[in-house]
PDB file of C-alpha atoms in Angstrom:
ATOM      1  CA  MET W  14      -3.989  11.925  -3.889  1.00  0.00           C
ATOM      2  CA  ARG W  15      -5.772   8.728  -2.970  1.00  0.00           C
ATOM      3  CA  PRO W  16      -6.070   7.832   0.722  1.00  0.00           C
ATOM      4  CA  LEU W  17      -3.963   4.669   0.415  1.00  0.00           C
ATOM      5  CA  VAL W  18      -1.103   6.542  -1.237  1.00  0.00           C
ATOM      6  CA  PHE W  19      -1.321   9.235   1.423  1.00  0.00           C
ATOM      7  CA  ALA W  20      -1.168   6.592   4.185  1.00  0.00           C
ATOM      8  CA  CYS W  21       1.808   4.884   2.513  1.00  0.00           C
ATOM      9  CA  GLU W  22       3.730   8.140   2.120  1.00  0.00           C
ATOM     10  CA  GLY W  23       3.175   9.004   5.768  1.00  0.00           C
ATOM     11  CA  GLY W  24       4.059   5.541   7.043  1.00  0.00           C
ATOM     12  CA  HIS W  25       0.606   5.076   8.559  1.00  0.00           C
ATOM     13  CA  LEU W  26       0.539   1.292   8.611  1.00  0.00           C
ATOM     14  CA  ALA W  27      -2.684   0.922  10.617  1.00  0.00           C
ATOM     15  CA  ALA W  28      -4.537   3.350   8.347  1.00  0.00           C
ATOM     16  CA  ALA W  29      -3.258   1.584   5.237  1.00  0.00           C
ATOM     17  CA  LYS W  30      -4.345  -1.775   6.614  1.00  0.00           C
ATOM     18  CA  GLU W  31      -7.815  -0.426   7.375  1.00  0.00           C
ATOM     19  CA  LEU W  32      -8.120   1.009   3.862  1.00  0.00           C
ATOM     20  CA  LEU W  33      -6.997  -2.280   2.328  1.00  0.00           C
ATOM     21  CA  GLU W  34      -9.483  -4.227   4.425  1.00  0.00           C
ATOM     22  CA  LYS W  35     -12.215  -1.911   3.126  1.00  0.00           C
ATOM     23  CA  GLY W  36     -11.244  -2.594  -0.471  1.00  0.00           C
ATOM     24  CA  ALA W  37      -8.595  -0.025  -1.414  1.00  0.00           C
ATOM     25  CA  ARG W  38      -6.742  -1.060  -4.549  1.00  0.00           C
ATOM     26  CA  VAL W  39      -2.974  -1.500  -4.474  1.00  0.00           C
ATOM     27  CA  ASP W  40      -1.463   0.299  -7.453  1.00  0.00           C
ATOM     28  CA  GLU W  41       1.954   1.488  -8.557  1.00  0.00           C
ATOM     29  CA  ASP W  42       1.602   4.867  -6.809  1.00  0.00           C
ATOM     30  CA  ALA W  43       0.978   3.179  -3.460  1.00  0.00           C
ATOM     31  CA  ILE W  44       3.900   0.807  -3.976  1.00  0.00           C
ATOM     32  CA  LYS W  45       6.275   3.638  -4.891  1.00  0.00           C
ATOM     33  CA  ALA W  46       5.203   5.612  -1.827  1.00  0.00           C
ATOM     34  CA  ALA W  47       5.736   2.600   0.449  1.00  0.00           C
ATOM     35  CA  GLU W  48       9.127   1.728  -1.028  1.00  0.00           C
ATOM     36  CA  LYS W  49      10.569   5.094   0.004  1.00  0.00           C
ATOM     37  CA  ASP W  50      10.960   4.196   3.671  1.00  0.00           C
ATOM     38  CA  SER W  51       8.705   1.445   4.887  1.00  0.00           C
ATOM     39  CA  PRO W  52       9.576  -2.223   4.360  1.00  0.00           C
ATOM     40  CA  SER W  53       6.649  -3.221   6.585  1.00  0.00           C
ATOM     41  CA  MET W  54       4.283  -1.172   4.397  1.00  0.00           C
ATOM     42  CA  VAL W  55       5.638  -2.909   1.289  1.00  0.00           C
ATOM     43  CA  ARG W  56       4.978  -6.294   2.913  1.00  0.00           C
ATOM     44  CA  LEU W  57       1.430  -5.223   3.763  1.00  0.00           C
ATOM     45  CA  LEU W  58       0.779  -4.071   0.205  1.00  0.00           C
ATOM     46  CA  LYS W  59       2.194  -7.312  -1.196  1.00  0.00           C
ATOM     47  CA  SER W  60      -0.185  -9.309   0.967  1.00  0.00           C
ATOM     48  CA  TYR W  61      -3.152  -7.434  -0.556  1.00  0.00           C
ATOM     49  CA  ARG W  62      -1.877  -7.191  -4.132  1.00  0.00           C
ATOM     50  CA  LYS W  63      -3.866  -9.323  -6.555  1.00  0.00           C
ATOM     51  CA  ASP W  64      -0.981  -9.662  -9.003  1.00  0.00           C
ATOM     52  CA  LYS W  65       1.741 -10.546  -6.471  1.00  0.00           C
ATOM     53  CA  ALA W  66       4.174 -11.646  -9.172  1.00  0.00           C
ATOM     54  CA  SER W  67       4.614  -8.056 -10.325  1.00  0.00           C
ATOM     55  CA  LEU W  68       6.075  -6.890  -7.005  1.00  0.00           C
TER      56      LEU W  68
END
């Protein structure tokens, strides 16, 4: 499991933000993990997603 997905599944917003700032890539696995229970995580991922139209 990639660190960003792990952070999203656990609801670790600060860790996810740090990973994104260091260049972690937002992919479908991370989005699915965030959508389970964290609207704020989804917003964070959207702000870092290169293809924002697909979210």
